[in-house]
Amino acid sequence: EPEVTQTPSHQVTQMGQEVILRCVPISNHLYFYWYRQILGQKVEFLVSFYNNEISEKSEIFDDQFSVERPDGSNFTLKIRSTKLEDSAMYFCASSTGTGAYEQYFGPGTRLTVT
Amino acid sequence: AQTVTQSQPEMSVQEAETVTLSCTYDTSENNYYLFWYKQPPSRQMILVIRQEAYKQQNATENRFSVNFQKAAKSFSLKISDSQLGDTAMYFCASSKYNTDKLIFGTGTRLQVFP
């Protein structure tokens, strides 16, 4: 069964550095998402992406964050200048439709900012 | 704003028994969706069951069923004939009708004992 994959599984970076988290959504999916979960807290929505543009973003998703689908298969989340509070598990998800359609989640990338 | 509350951080159940996980939510929307996602240890989050708010009939998927009480804003998950493979973190989530943004609860860790 097709799965969403994410790389790397764990990323350690220094404060102020740029980091790119990579995701490969399921191939026939059209809608893509990033969520994050700070340790001990809720999973939080960051951004949704459709037709090569952001369709919705949360207050967390400020100018330090950007998303891209560079080559038709990868979906990336870039954090330009990481902060300690960006340390979290980042989940990518994809779906074939909106609303009640299932979002298929990747295994997550654990980002540690030191 | 939509909120989702799961008041049971941890639950346990013996194999073959039935367990109910609680979820309450708050929304001002009339149309919305509710979901239960399962995250097994070190595995992807997967959809267990979904409910469309305009449907009065409770959703059922094999051993999993929900008790959807719209007036009380309650959406509990019942797992019948619990199996060891049901051991996981269970997240309740909601989304508005015209958006894909999932709002998650804090999760309930379910342990199934032999």
Coordinates of C-alpha atoms in Angstrom, one line a residue:
Chain A
E1 CA 0.0 0.0 0.0
P2 CA 1.4 3.4 -0.9
E3 CA 2.7 5.5 2.0
V4 CA 3.9 9.0 2.6
T5 CA 7.6 9.1 3.3
Q6 CA 9.6 11.7 5.1
T7 CA 13.3 12.4 5.3
P8 CA 15.3 12.7 7.5
S9 CA 13.7 10.9 10.4
H10 CA 15.7 13.1 12.8
Q11 CA 17.4 16.4 12.1
V12 CA 19.6 18.3 14.6
T13 CA 20.5 21.8 13.7
Q14 CA 21.8 24.9 15.4
M15 CA 19.7 27.9 16.2
G16 CA 19.7 30.3 13.3
Q17 CA 20.4 27.7 10.6
E18 CA 18.1 26.9 7.7
V19 CA 16.6 23.5 7.6
I20 CA 14.6 21.7 4.9
L21 CA 12.3 18.8 5.7
R22 CA 11.4 16.6 2.9
C23 CA 8.3 14.6 2.1
V24 CA 7.2 12.3 -0.7
P25 CA 3.4 12.3 -0.8
I26 CA 1.4 9.5 -2.3
S27 CA 1.7 9.8 -6.1
N28 CA -1.9 10.5 -7.1
H29 CA -2.6 12.9 -4.2
L30 CA -3.3 16.5 -5.0
Y31 CA -3.5 18.1 -1.5
F32 CA -0.5 18.4 0.8
Y33 CA -0.1 19.4 4.4
W34 CA 2.4 20.0 7.1
Y35 CA 1.6 19.6 10.8
R36 CA 3.9 19.8 13.8
Q37 CA 3.8 18.4 17.4
I38 CA 5.9 20.0 20.1
L39 CA 6.7 17.3 22.7
G40 CA 3.8 16.8 25.1
Q41 CA 1.5 19.1 23.1
K42 CA -1.2 18.8 20.5
V43 CA -0.6 18.1 16.8
E44 CA -0.9 21.6 15.1
F45 CA -1.8 22.5 11.6
L46 CA 0.9 24.5 9.8
V47 CA -0.1 24.8 6.1
S48 CA -2.1 23.2 3.3
F49 CA -1.0 23.3 -0.4
Y50 CA -2.9 22.6 -3.6
N51 CA -2.2 23.4 -7.2
N52 CA 1.2 24.8 -6.4
E53 CA 0.1 27.3 -4.0
I54 CA -0.7 27.6 -0.3
S55 CA -4.5 27.2 0.3
E56 CA -4.4 27.9 4.0
K57 CA -1.8 28.6 6.7
S58 CA -1.9 28.9 10.5
E59 CA -0.6 31.8 12.6
I60 CA 2.5 29.6 13.3
F61 CA 3.4 29.6 9.6
D62 CA 5.1 33.0 9.5
D63 CA 7.7 34.4 7.1
Q64 CA 10.3 32.0 8.5
F65 CA 8.5 29.1 6.9
S66 CA 8.0 28.2 3.3
V67 CA 6.7 25.2 1.3
E68 CA 7.5 24.0 -2.1
R69 CA 6.8 21.2 -4.5
P70 CA 9.9 21.5 -6.5
D71 CA 9.7 18.5 -8.9
G72 CA 6.2 17.0 -8.9
S73 CA 7.0 14.3 -6.3
N74 CA 8.7 16.0 -3.3
F75 CA 7.0 18.4 -1.0
T76 CA 9.3 20.4 1.3
L77 CA 9.1 22.6 4.3
K78 CA 11.8 25.1 4.8
I79 CA 12.5 27.0 8.0
R80 CA 14.9 29.9 7.2
S81 CA 16.3 30.7 10.6
T82 CA 15.5 28.1 13.2
K83 CA 14.6 28.9 16.8
L84 CA 14.7 26.7 19.9
E85 CA 10.9 26.7 19.9
D86 CA 10.9 25.1 16.4
S87 CA 12.0 21.8 18.0
A88 CA 9.1 19.5 17.3
M89 CA 8.0 16.5 15.3
Y90 CA 6.9 17.6 11.8
F91 CA 4.4 15.5 10.0
C92 CA 3.6 15.7 6.3
A93 CA 0.3 14.5 5.0
S94 CA -1.4 14.2 1.6
S95 CA -4.9 13.4 0.4
T96 CA -6.9 13.0 -2.8
G97 CA -9.6 15.5 -1.8
T98 CA -10.7 17.9 0.8
G99 CA -13.2 17.9 3.6
A100 CA -14.0 14.4 4.7
Y101 CA -11.2 12.8 2.7
E102 CA -8.6 11.0 4.7
Q103 CA -5.3 12.7 5.1
Y104 CA -2.4 10.1 4.9
F105 CA 0.4 11.0 7.3
G106 CA 4.1 10.3 7.1
P107 CA 6.1 9.0 10.0
G108 CA 7.4 12.4 10.9
T109 CA 10.7 14.2 11.1
R110 CA 12.0 15.0 14.6
L111 CA 13.7 18.4 14.5
T112 CA 15.9 19.3 17.3
V113 CA 17.2 22.9 17.4
T114 CA 20.2 23.4 19.8
Chain B
A1 CA -12.3 28.8 17.1
Q2 CA -12.6 25.1 17.0
T3 CA -11.2 23.1 19.9
V4 CA -11.0 19.4 20.6
T5 CA -10.6 17.9 24.1
Q6 CA -9.6 14.4 25.1
S7 CA -9.8 14.1 28.8
Q8 CA -8.3 10.6 29.1
P9 CA -4.5 10.7 28.7
E10 CA -4.2 7.0 29.1
M11 CA -6.6 4.0 29.0
S12 CA -6.1 0.3 29.2
V13 CA -8.2 -2.7 28.3
Q14 CA -7.9 -6.4 28.3
E15 CA -7.9 -8.2 25.0
A16 CA -11.4 -9.1 23.7
E17 CA -13.0 -6.5 25.9
T18 CA -14.6 -3.2 24.9
V19 CA -13.2 0.2 25.6
T20 CA -14.6 3.7 24.9
L21 CA -12.4 6.8 24.3
S22 CA -13.9 10.2 25.0
C23 CA -13.8 13.3 22.9
T24 CA -15.6 16.6 23.1
Y25 CA -15.3 19.5 20.8
D26 CA -16.4 23.0 20.4
T27 CA -17.4 24.7 17.2
S28 CA -19.7 27.4 16.0
E29 CA -20.0 25.7 12.6
N30 CA -23.1 23.8 11.6
N31 CA -21.3 21.6 9.1
Y32 CA -18.0 20.0 10.0
Y33 CA -16.2 16.7 10.1
L34 CA -14.9 14.6 13.0
F35 CA -12.2 12.0 12.8
W36 CA -10.4 9.4 15.0
Y37 CA -6.8 8.8 14.0
K38 CA -4.6 6.0 15.4
Q39 CA -0.9 6.2 15.8
P40 CA 0.7 2.9 16.7
P41 CA 4.2 3.0 18.3
S42 CA 6.8 4.2 15.8
R43 CA 4.2 4.1 13.0
Q44 CA 2.3 6.5 10.8
M45 CA -0.9 8.1 12.0
I46 CA -3.9 6.4 10.2
L47 CA -7.5 7.2 10.0
V48 CA -9.8 4.9 12.0
I49 CA -13.2 6.4 11.4
R50 CA -14.8 9.6 10.3
Q51 CA -18.2 11.2 10.8
E52 CA -19.9 14.0 8.9
A53 CA -21.8 16.3 11.3
Y54 CA -24.9 16.5 9.1
K55 CA -25.3 12.7 9.2
Q56 CA -27.2 11.6 12.3
Q57 CA -26.3 7.9 11.9
N58 CA -23.2 6.9 13.9
A59 CA -20.3 5.8 11.7
T60 CA -19.1 2.2 12.1
E61 CA -16.0 0.5 10.7
N62 CA -15.8 -3.1 11.7
R63 CA -14.9 -3.2 15.4
F64 CA -14.8 0.6 15.6
S65 CA -17.9 2.7 16.1
V66 CA -18.6 6.2 17.3
N67 CA -21.2 7.7 19.5
F68 CA -21.8 11.1 17.9
Q69 CA -23.9 13.4 20.1
K70 CA -24.2 16.7 18.1
A71 CA -26.0 18.7 20.7
A72 CA -23.6 17.7 23.5
K73 CA -20.6 18.1 21.1
S74 CA -19.4 14.7 22.0
F75 CA -17.7 12.1 19.7
S76 CA -16.6 9.0 21.5
L77 CA -14.9 6.0 20.0
K78 CA -15.9 2.5 21.0
I79 CA -13.5 -0.3 20.2
S80 CA -15.1 -3.8 20.5
D81 CA -13.2 -7.1 20.9
S82 CA -10.0 -5.2 21.5
Q83 CA -6.8 -6.7 20.0
L84 CA -3.2 -6.3 20.9
G85 CA -2.7 -4.4 17.6
D86 CA -5.1 -1.7 18.9
T87 CA -2.4 -0.5 21.2
A88 CA -1.7 3.0 20.0
M89 CA -2.2 6.7 20.6
Y90 CA -5.7 7.7 19.5
F91 CA -6.3 11.3 18.3
C92 CA -9.7 12.9 17.9
A93 CA -9.8 15.6 15.3
S94 CA -12.2 18.0 13.7
S95 CA -12.3 20.1 10.6
K96 CA -14.7 22.7 9.2
Y97 CA -16.7 21.9 6.2
N98 CA -14.8 24.1 3.8
T99 CA -11.3 23.6 5.0
D100 CA -8.8 20.7 5.4
K101 CA -7.2 22.0 8.5
L102 CA -7.4 19.3 11.1
I103 CA -7.8 20.4 14.8
F104 CA -6.4 17.7 17.0
G105 CA -7.0 16.7 20.6
T106 CA -4.1 15.9 22.9
G107 CA -4.6 12.1 22.4
T108 CA -5.4 9.1 24.5
R109 CA -2.7 6.4 24.9
L110 CA -4.5 3.0 24.8
Q111 CA -2.8 -0.1 26.0
V112 CA -4.4 -3.5 25.3
F113 CA -3.3 -6.2 27.7
P114 CA -3.3 -10.0 26.9

